[in-house]
PDB file of N, CA and C and ligand atoms in Angstrom:
ATOM      1  N   MET M   8      25.270 -58.842  13.537  1.00  0.00           N
ATOM      2  CA  MET M   8      26.204 -58.676  14.653  1.00  0.00           C
ATOM      3  C   MET M   8      27.606 -59.103  14.216  1.00  0.00           C
ATOM      4  N   ALA M   9      28.599 -58.284  14.575  1.00  0.00           N
ATOM      5  CA  ALA M   9      29.979 -58.597  14.191  1.00  0.00           C
ATOM      6  C   ALA M   9      30.445 -59.888  14.870  1.00  0.00           C
ATOM      7  N   ASP M  10      31.352 -60.571  14.189  1.00  0.00           N
ATOM      8  CA  ASP M  10      31.823 -61.886  14.642  1.00  0.00           C
ATOM      9  C   ASP M  10      33.298 -61.785  15.037  1.00  0.00           C
ATOM     10  N   ASN M  11      33.577 -61.918  16.332  1.00  0.00           N
ATOM     11  CA  ASN M  11      34.971 -61.765  16.776  1.00  0.00           C
ATOM     12  C   ASN M  11      35.846 -62.971  16.429  1.00  0.00           C
ATOM     13  N   GLU M  12      35.232 -64.001  15.829  1.00  0.00           N
ATOM     14  CA  GLU M  12      36.023 -65.135  15.330  1.00  0.00           C
ATOM     15  C   GLU M  12      36.428 -64.917  13.874  1.00  0.00           C
ATOM     16  N   ASN M  13      35.999 -63.816  13.294  1.00  0.00           N
ATOM     17  CA  ASN M  13      36.187 -63.567  11.866  1.00  0.00           C
ATOM     18  C   ASN M  13      36.702 -62.148  11.625  1.00  0.00           C
ATOM     19  N   LYS M  14      37.677 -61.740  12.431  1.00  0.00           N
ATOM     20  CA  LYS M  14      38.187 -60.369  12.350  1.00  0.00           C
ATOM     21  C   LYS M  14      39.091 -60.178  11.135  1.00  0.00           C
ATOM     22  N   VAL M  15      39.062 -58.980  10.565  1.00  0.00           N
ATOM     23  CA  VAL M  15      40.055 -58.594   9.571  1.00  0.00           C
ATOM     24  C   VAL M  15      41.428 -58.655  10.258  1.00  0.00           C
ATOM     25  N   ALA M  16      42.409 -59.255   9.592  1.00  0.00           N
ATOM     26  CA  ALA M  16      43.705 -59.534  10.226  1.00  0.00           C
ATOM     27  C   ALA M  16      44.428 -58.277  10.693  1.00  0.00           C
ATOM     28  N   GLU M  17      44.201 -57.173  10.025  1.00  0.00           N
ATOM     29  CA  GLU M  17      44.953 -55.950  10.328  1.00  0.00           C
ATOM     30  C   GLU M  17      44.526 -55.246  11.618  1.00  0.00           C
ATOM     31  N   ASN M  18      43.364 -55.608  12.195  1.00  0.00           N
ATOM     32  CA  ASN M  18      42.930 -54.947  13.431  1.00  0.00           C
ATOM     33  C   ASN M  18      44.006 -55.015  14.509  1.00  0.00           C
ATOM     34  N   VAL M  19      44.200 -53.894  15.231  1.00  0.00           N
ATOM     35  CA  VAL M  19      45.054 -53.970  16.413  1.00  0.00           C
ATOM     36  C   VAL M  19      44.262 -54.655  17.527  1.00  0.00           C
ATOM     37  N   PRO M  20      44.955 -55.279  18.494  1.00  0.00           N
ATOM     38  CA  PRO M  20      44.244 -55.922  19.606  1.00  0.00           C
ATOM     39  C   PRO M  20      43.418 -54.910  20.403  1.00  0.00           C
ATOM     40  N   GLY M  21      42.311 -55.366  20.956  1.00  0.00           N
ATOM     41  CA  GLY M  21      41.478 -54.498  21.792  1.00  0.00           C
ATOM     42  C   GLY M  21      40.011 -54.696  21.496  1.00  0.00           C
ATOM     43  N   PRO M  22      39.159 -53.926  22.174  1.00  0.00           N
ATOM     44  CA  PRO M  22      37.721 -54.165  22.107  1.00  0.00           C
ATOM     45  C   PRO M  22      37.094 -53.944  20.730  1.00  0.00           C
ATOM     46  N   PHE M  23      37.499 -52.879  20.031  1.00  0.00           N
ATOM     47  CA  PHE M  23      36.870 -52.602  18.736  1.00  0.00           C
ATOM     48  C   PHE M  23      37.583 -53.357  17.623  1.00  0.00           C
ATOM     49  N   TYR M  24      36.808 -53.835  16.658  1.00  0.00           N
ATOM     50  CA  TYR M  24      37.374 -54.544  15.509  1.00  0.00           C
ATOM     51  C   TYR M  24      36.394 -54.481  14.342  1.00  0.00           C
ATOM     52  N   VAL M  25      36.908 -54.771  13.158  1.00  0.00           N
ATOM     53  CA  VAL M  25      36.096 -54.937  11.952  1.00  0.00           C
ATOM     54  C   VAL M  25      36.172 -56.415  11.573  1.00  0.00           C
ATOM     55  N   ASP M  26      35.028 -56.994  11.173  1.00  0.00           N
ATOM     56  CA  ASP M  26      35.066 -58.391  10.738  1.00  0.00           C
ATOM     57  C   ASP M  26      35.019 -58.486   9.205  1.00  0.00           C
ATOM     58  N   GLU M  27      35.168 -59.708   8.723  1.00  0.00           N
ATOM     59  CA  GLU M  27      35.308 -59.929   7.274  1.00  0.00           C
ATOM     60  C   GLU M  27      34.034 -59.618   6.497  1.00  0.00           C
ATOM     61  N   GLY M  28      32.954 -59.294   7.174  1.00  0.00           N
ATOM     62  CA  GLY M  28      31.725 -58.912   6.482  1.00  0.00           C
ATOM     63  C   GLY M  28      31.760 -57.512   5.905  1.00  0.00           C
ATOM     64  N   CYS M  29      32.803 -56.751   6.229  1.00  0.00           N
ATOM     65  CA  CYS M  29      32.935 -55.362   5.764  1.00  0.00           C
ATOM     66  C   CYS M  29      32.856 -55.295   4.235  1.00  0.00           C
ATOM     67  N   ILE M  30      32.080 -54.317   3.742  1.00  0.00           N
ATOM     68  CA  ILE M  30      31.942 -54.125   2.292  1.00  0.00           C
ATOM     69  C   ILE M  30      32.741 -52.918   1.798  1.00  0.00           C
ATOM     70  N   GLY M  31      33.547 -52.333   2.693  1.00  0.00           N
ATOM     71  CA  GLY M  31      34.442 -51.253   2.269  1.00  0.00           C
ATOM     72  C   GLY M  31      33.752 -49.949   1.917  1.00  0.00           C
ATOM     73  N   CYS M  32      32.647 -49.647   2.604  1.00  0.00           N
ATOM     74  CA  CYS M  32      31.886 -48.436   2.260  1.00  0.00           C
ATOM     75  C   CYS M  32      32.542 -47.146   2.753  1.00  0.00           C
ATOM     76  N   ARG M  33      33.496 -47.260   3.672  1.00  0.00           N
ATOM     77  CA  ARG M  33      34.263 -46.132   4.209  1.00  0.00           C
ATOM     78  C   ARG M  33      33.496 -45.247   5.189  1.00  0.00           C
ATOM     79  N   LEU M  34      32.339 -45.648   5.590  1.00  0.00           N
ATOM     80  CA  LEU M  34      31.600 -44.832   6.541  1.00  0.00           C
ATOM     81  C   LEU M  34      32.364 -44.709   7.862  1.00  0.00           C
ATOM     82  N   CYS M  35      32.917 -45.803   8.339  1.00  0.00           N
ATOM     83  CA  CYS M  35      33.622 -45.761   9.634  1.00  0.00           C
ATOM     84  C   CYS M  35      34.911 -44.948   9.550  1.00  0.00           C
ATOM     85  N   THR M  36      35.582 -45.002   8.410  1.00  0.00           N
ATOM     86  CA  THR M  36      36.832 -44.234   8.300  1.00  0.00           C
ATOM     87  C   THR M  36      36.538 -42.744   8.240  1.00  0.00           C
ATOM     88  N   ASN M  37      35.316 -42.379   7.855  1.00  0.00           N
ATOM     89  CA  ASN M  37      34.901 -40.977   7.912  1.00  0.00           C
ATOM     90  C   ASN M  37      34.417 -40.606   9.304  1.00  0.00           C
ATOM     91  N   ASP M  38      33.659 -41.501   9.942  1.00  0.00           N
ATOM     92  CA  ASP M  38      33.103 -41.209  11.270  1.00  0.00           C
ATOM     93  C   ASP M  38      34.168 -41.203  12.361  1.00  0.00           C
ATOM     94  N   ALA M  39      35.133 -42.098  12.250  1.00  0.00           N
ATOM     95  CA  ALA M  39      36.157 -42.252  13.304  1.00  0.00           C
ATOM     96  C   ALA M  39      37.540 -42.378  12.662  1.00  0.00           C
ATOM     97  N   PRO M  40      37.989 -41.297  12.009  1.00  0.00           N
ATOM     98  CA  PRO M  40      39.250 -41.368  11.257  1.00  0.00           C
ATOM     99  C   PRO M  40      40.490 -41.555  12.137  1.00  0.00           C
ATOM    100  N   ASP M  41      40.361 -41.306  13.434  1.00  0.00           N
ATOM    101  CA  ASP M  41      41.512 -41.510  14.329  1.00  0.00           C
ATOM    102  C   ASP M  41      41.670 -42.981  14.723  1.00  0.00           C
ATOM    103  N   ASN M  42      40.699 -43.807  14.347  1.00  0.00           N
ATOM    104  CA  ASN M  42      40.719 -45.203  14.788  1.00  0.00           C
ATOM    105  C   ASN M  42      40.542 -46.232  13.662  1.00  0.00           C
ATOM    106  N   PHE M  43      39.835 -45.834  12.593  1.00  0.00           N
ATOM    107  CA  PHE M  43      39.575 -46.758  11.476  1.00  0.00           C
ATOM    108  C   PHE M  43      40.277 -46.261  10.228  1.00  0.00           C
ATOM    109  N   ARG M  44      40.853 -47.181   9.472  1.00  0.00           N
ATOM    110  CA  ARG M  44      41.357 -46.836   8.145  1.00  0.00           C
ATOM    111  C   ARG M  44      41.159 -48.034   7.217  1.00  0.00           C
ATOM    112  N   MET M  45      41.386 -47.797   5.921  1.00  0.00           N
ATOM    113  CA  MET M  45      41.216 -48.871   4.951  1.00  0.00           C
ATOM    114  C   MET M  45      42.504 -49.684   4.853  1.00  0.00           C
ATOM    115  N   THR M  46      42.361 -50.971   4.503  1.00  0.00           N
ATOM    116  CA  THR M  46      43.533 -51.803   4.253  1.00  0.00           C
ATOM    117  C   THR M  46      44.255 -51.291   3.003  1.00  0.00           C
ATOM    118  N   GLU M  47      45.470 -51.784   2.779  1.00  0.00           N
ATOM    119  CA  GLU M  47      46.285 -51.292   1.663  1.00  0.00           C
ATOM    120  C   GLU M  47      45.562 -51.443   0.319  1.00  0.00           C
ATOM    121  N   ASP M  48      44.871 -52.541   0.132  1.00  0.00           N
ATOM    122  CA  ASP M  48      44.136 -52.722  -1.133  1.00  0.00           C
ATOM    123  C   ASP M  48      42.748 -52.078  -1.089  1.00  0.00           C
ATOM    124  N   GLU M  49      42.436 -51.410   0.026  1.00  0.00           N
ATOM    125  CA  GLU M  49      41.195 -50.655   0.206  1.00  0.00           C
ATOM    126  C   GLU M  49      39.938 -51.522   0.123  1.00  0.00           C
ATOM    127  N   SER M  50      40.085 -52.812   0.368  1.00  0.00           N
ATOM    128  CA  SER M  50      38.925 -53.702   0.288  1.00  0.00           C
ATOM    129  C   SER M  50      38.080 -53.673   1.556  1.00  0.00           C
ATOM    130  N   THR M  51      38.716 -53.507   2.696  1.00  0.00           N
ATOM    131  CA  THR M  51      37.982 -53.474   3.963  1.00  0.00           C
ATOM    132  C   THR M  51      38.613 -52.451   4.892  1.00  0.00           C
ATOM    133  N   ALA M  52      37.818 -52.051   5.880  1.00  0.00           N
ATOM    134  CA  ALA M  52      38.346 -51.192   6.941  1.00  0.00           C
ATOM    135  C   ALA M  52      38.921 -52.061   8.054  1.00  0.00           C
ATOM    136  N   PHE M  53      39.726 -51.436   8.923  1.00  0.00           N
ATOM    137  CA  PHE M  53      40.187 -52.119  10.132  1.00  0.00           C
ATOM    138  C   PHE M  53      40.473 -51.072  11.199  1.00  0.00           C
ATOM    139  N   VAL M  54      40.566 -51.518  12.442  1.00  0.00           N
ATOM    140  CA  VAL M  54      40.897 -50.625  13.549  1.00  0.00           C
ATOM    141  C   VAL M  54      42.416 -50.560  13.651  1.00  0.00           C
ATOM    142  N   PHE M  55      42.969 -49.381  13.383  1.00  0.00           N
ATOM    143  CA  PHE M  55      44.427 -49.238  13.480  1.00  0.00           C
ATOM    144  C   PHE M  55      44.857 -48.703  14.835  1.00  0.00           C
ATOM    145  N   LYS M  56      43.904 -48.139  15.596  1.00  0.00           N
ATOM    146  CA  LYS M  56      44.200 -47.674  16.949  1.00  0.00           C
ATOM    147  C   LYS M  56      42.914 -47.758  17.763  1.00  0.00           C
ATOM    148  N   GLN M  57      42.984 -48.352  18.941  1.00  0.00           N
ATOM    149  CA  GLN M  57      41.820 -48.378  19.820  1.00  0.00           C
ATOM    150  C   GLN M  57      41.572 -46.969  20.372  1.00  0.00           C
ATOM    151  N   PRO M  58      40.307 -46.628  20.670  1.00  0.00           N
ATOM    152  CA  PRO M  58      40.016 -45.296  21.208  1.00  0.00           C
ATOM    153  C   PRO M  58      40.749 -45.053  22.524  1.00  0.00           C
ATOM    154  N   GLU M  59      41.258 -43.827  22.676  1.00  0.00           N
ATOM    155  CA  GLU M  59      42.062 -43.479  23.852  1.00  0.00           C
ATOM    156  C   GLU M  59      41.424 -42.396  24.710  1.00  0.00           C
ATOM    157  N   ASN M  60      40.240 -41.935  24.325  1.00  0.00           N
ATOM    158  CA  ASN M  60      39.544 -40.931  25.138  1.00  0.00           C
ATOM    159  C   ASN M  60      38.046 -41.025  24.829  1.00  0.00           C
ATOM    160  N   ASP M  61      37.244 -40.262  25.579  1.00  0.00           N
ATOM    161  CA  ASP M  61      35.788 -40.360  25.425  1.00  0.00           C
ATOM    162  C   ASP M  61      35.336 -39.974  24.028  1.00  0.00           C
ATOM    163  N   SER M  62      35.988 -38.971  23.454  1.00  0.00           N
ATOM    164  CA  SER M  62      35.602 -38.505  22.120  1.00  0.00           C
ATOM    165  C   SER M  62      35.827 -39.605  21.080  1.00  0.00           C
ATOM    166  N   GLU M  63      36.976 -40.249  21.135  1.00  0.00           N
ATOM    167  CA  GLU M  63      37.255 -41.327  20.186  1.00  0.00           C
ATOM    168  C   GLU M  63      36.325 -42.520  20.416  1.00  0.00           C
ATOM    169  N   THR M  64      36.044 -42.814  21.681  1.00  0.00           N
ATOM    170  CA  THR M  64      35.131 -43.914  21.979  1.00  0.00           C
ATOM    171  C   THR M  64      33.749 -43.633  21.398  1.00  0.00           C
ATOM    172  N   LYS M  65      33.301 -42.387  21.546  1.00  0.00           N
ATOM    173  CA  LYS M  65      31.991 -42.005  20.993  1.00  0.00           C
ATOM    174  C   LYS M  65      31.995 -42.152  19.475  1.00  0.00           C
ATOM    175  N   ASP M  66      33.064 -41.694  18.835  1.00  0.00           N
ATOM    176  CA  ASP M  66      33.156 -41.819  17.371  1.00  0.00           C
ATOM    177  C   ASP M  66      33.128 -43.294  16.946  1.00  0.00           C
ATOM    178  N   CYS M  67      33.819 -44.138  17.688  1.00  0.00           N
ATOM    179  CA  CYS M  67      33.838 -45.566  17.345  1.00  0.00           C
ATOM    180  C   CYS M  67      32.463 -46.198  17.547  1.00  0.00           C
ATOM    181  N   GLU M  68      31.780 -45.797  18.610  1.00  0.00           N
ATOM    182  CA  GLU M  68      30.419 -46.311  18.836  1.00  0.00           C
ATOM    183  C   GLU M  68      29.482 -45.836  17.728  1.00  0.00           C
ATOM    184  N   ASN M  69      29.633 -44.577  17.316  1.00  0.00           N
ATOM    185  CA  ASN M  69      28.810 -44.067  16.204  1.00  0.00           C
ATOM    186  C   ASN M  69      29.069 -44.875  14.941  1.00  0.00           C
ATOM    187  N   ALA M  70      30.341 -45.157  14.670  1.00  0.00           N
ATOM    188  CA  ALA M  70      30.691 -45.944  13.483  1.00  0.00           C
ATOM    189  C   ALA M  70      30.062 -47.332  13.583  1.00  0.00           C
ATOM    190  N   ARG M  71      30.133 -47.924  14.754  1.00  0.00           N
ATOM    191  CA  ARG M  71      29.563 -49.259  14.945  1.00  0.00           C
ATOM    192  C   ARG M  71      28.052 -49.233  14.707  1.00  0.00           C
ATOM    193  N   ASP M  72      27.384 -48.212  15.233  1.00  0.00           N
ATOM    194  CA  ASP M  72      25.930 -48.108  15.056  1.00  0.00           C
ATOM    195  C   ASP M  72      25.558 -47.858  13.597  1.00  0.00           C
ATOM    196  N   SER M  73      26.447 -47.188  12.845  1.00  0.00           N
ATOM    197  CA  SER M  73      26.118 -46.780  11.477  1.00  0.00           C
ATOM    198  C   SER M  73      26.531 -47.788  10.416  1.00  0.00           C
ATOM    199  N   CYS M  74      27.396 -48.714  10.737  1.00  0.00           N
ATOM    200  CA  CYS M  74      27.886 -49.664   9.729  1.00  0.00           C
ATOM    201  C   CYS M  74      26.701 -50.396   9.086  1.00  0.00           C
ATOM    202  N   PRO M  75      26.573 -50.333   7.773  1.00  0.00           N
ATOM    203  CA  PRO M  75      25.387 -50.903   7.116  1.00  0.00           C
ATOM    204  C   PRO M  75      25.318 -52.427   7.164  1.00  0.00           C
ATOM    205  N   VAL M  76      26.431 -53.084   7.448  1.00  0.00           N
ATOM    206  CA  VAL M  76      26.428 -54.555   7.463  1.00  0.00           C
ATOM    207  C   VAL M  76      26.819 -55.127   8.833  1.00  0.00           C
ATOM    208  N   ASP M  77      26.779 -54.278   9.871  1.00  0.00           N
ATOM    209  CA  ASP M  77      27.110 -54.725  11.236  1.00  0.00           C
ATOM    210  C   ASP M  77      28.454 -55.446  11.311  1.00  0.00           C
ATOM    211  N   ALA M  78      29.455 -54.868  10.636  1.00  0.00           N
ATOM    212  CA  ALA M  78      30.774 -55.516  10.614  1.00  0.00           C
ATOM    213  C   ALA M  78      31.716 -55.002  11.696  1.00  0.00           C
ATOM    214  N   ILE M  79      31.251 -54.050  12.511  1.00  0.00           N
ATOM    215  CA  ILE M  79      32.101 -53.498  13.575  1.00  0.00           C
ATOM    216  C   ILE M  79      31.647 -54.057  14.910  1.00  0.00           C
ATOM    217  N   GLY M  80      32.606 -54.593  15.660  1.00  0.00           N
ATOM    218  CA  GLY M  80      32.303 -55.146  16.971  1.00  0.00           C
ATOM    219  C   GLY M  80      32.974 -54.374  18.078  1.00  0.00           C
ATOM    220  N   ASN M  81      32.414 -54.501  19.279  1.00  0.00           N
ATOM    221  CA  ASN M  81      33.008 -53.932  20.489  1.00  0.00           C
ATOM    222  C   ASN M  81      32.874 -54.976  21.582  1.00  0.00           C
ATOM    223  N   ASP M  82      33.992 -55.613  21.919  1.00  0.00           N
ATOM    224  CA  ASP M  82      33.989 -56.630  22.972  1.00  0.00           C
ATOM    225  C   ASP M  82      34.298 -56.048  24.344  1.00  0.00           C
ATOM    226  N   GLY M  83      34.378 -54.713  24.413  1.00  0.00           N
ATOM    227  CA  GLY M  83      34.737 -54.057  25.679  1.00  0.00           C
ATOM    228  C   GLY M  83      33.611 -54.097  26.689  1.00  0.00           C
TER     229      GLY M  83
HETATM  230  S1  LIG A 125      31.202 -48.895   8.008  1.00  0.00           S
HETATM  231 FE1  LIG A 125      31.195 -51.128   8.059  1.00  0.00          FE
HETATM  232  S2  LIG A 125      31.059 -51.783   5.906  1.00  0.00           S
HETATM  233 FE2  LIG A 125      31.638 -49.616   5.916  1.00  0.00          FE
HETATM  234  S3  LIG A 125      33.887 -49.660   5.793  1.00  0.00           S
HETATM  235 FE3  LIG A 125      33.344 -49.546   7.971  1.00  0.00          FE
HETATM  236  S4  LIG A 125      33.276 -51.684   8.694  1.00  0.00           S
HETATM  237 FE4  LIG A 125      33.222 -51.690   6.448  1.00  0.00          FE
END
């Protein structure tokens, strides 16, 4: 389960976030490219924009369900 006390610093505020457990597999940036991207050094993903419609929310939920290390959280 993702830890909201251990978020990647680059996340924008809001319900979805990536925590420091991310292994940089890029699955979420492929599943939800409108909301997740890699940090500049490409070590971890982060949420650069919170979902703004049902389609983006679904993509973010899919990314959260698919993350191999449960590093994506949704506090919404
Ligand atoms: S799917 Fe999970 S481990 Fe892979 S880049 Fe995204 S947050 Fe990191």
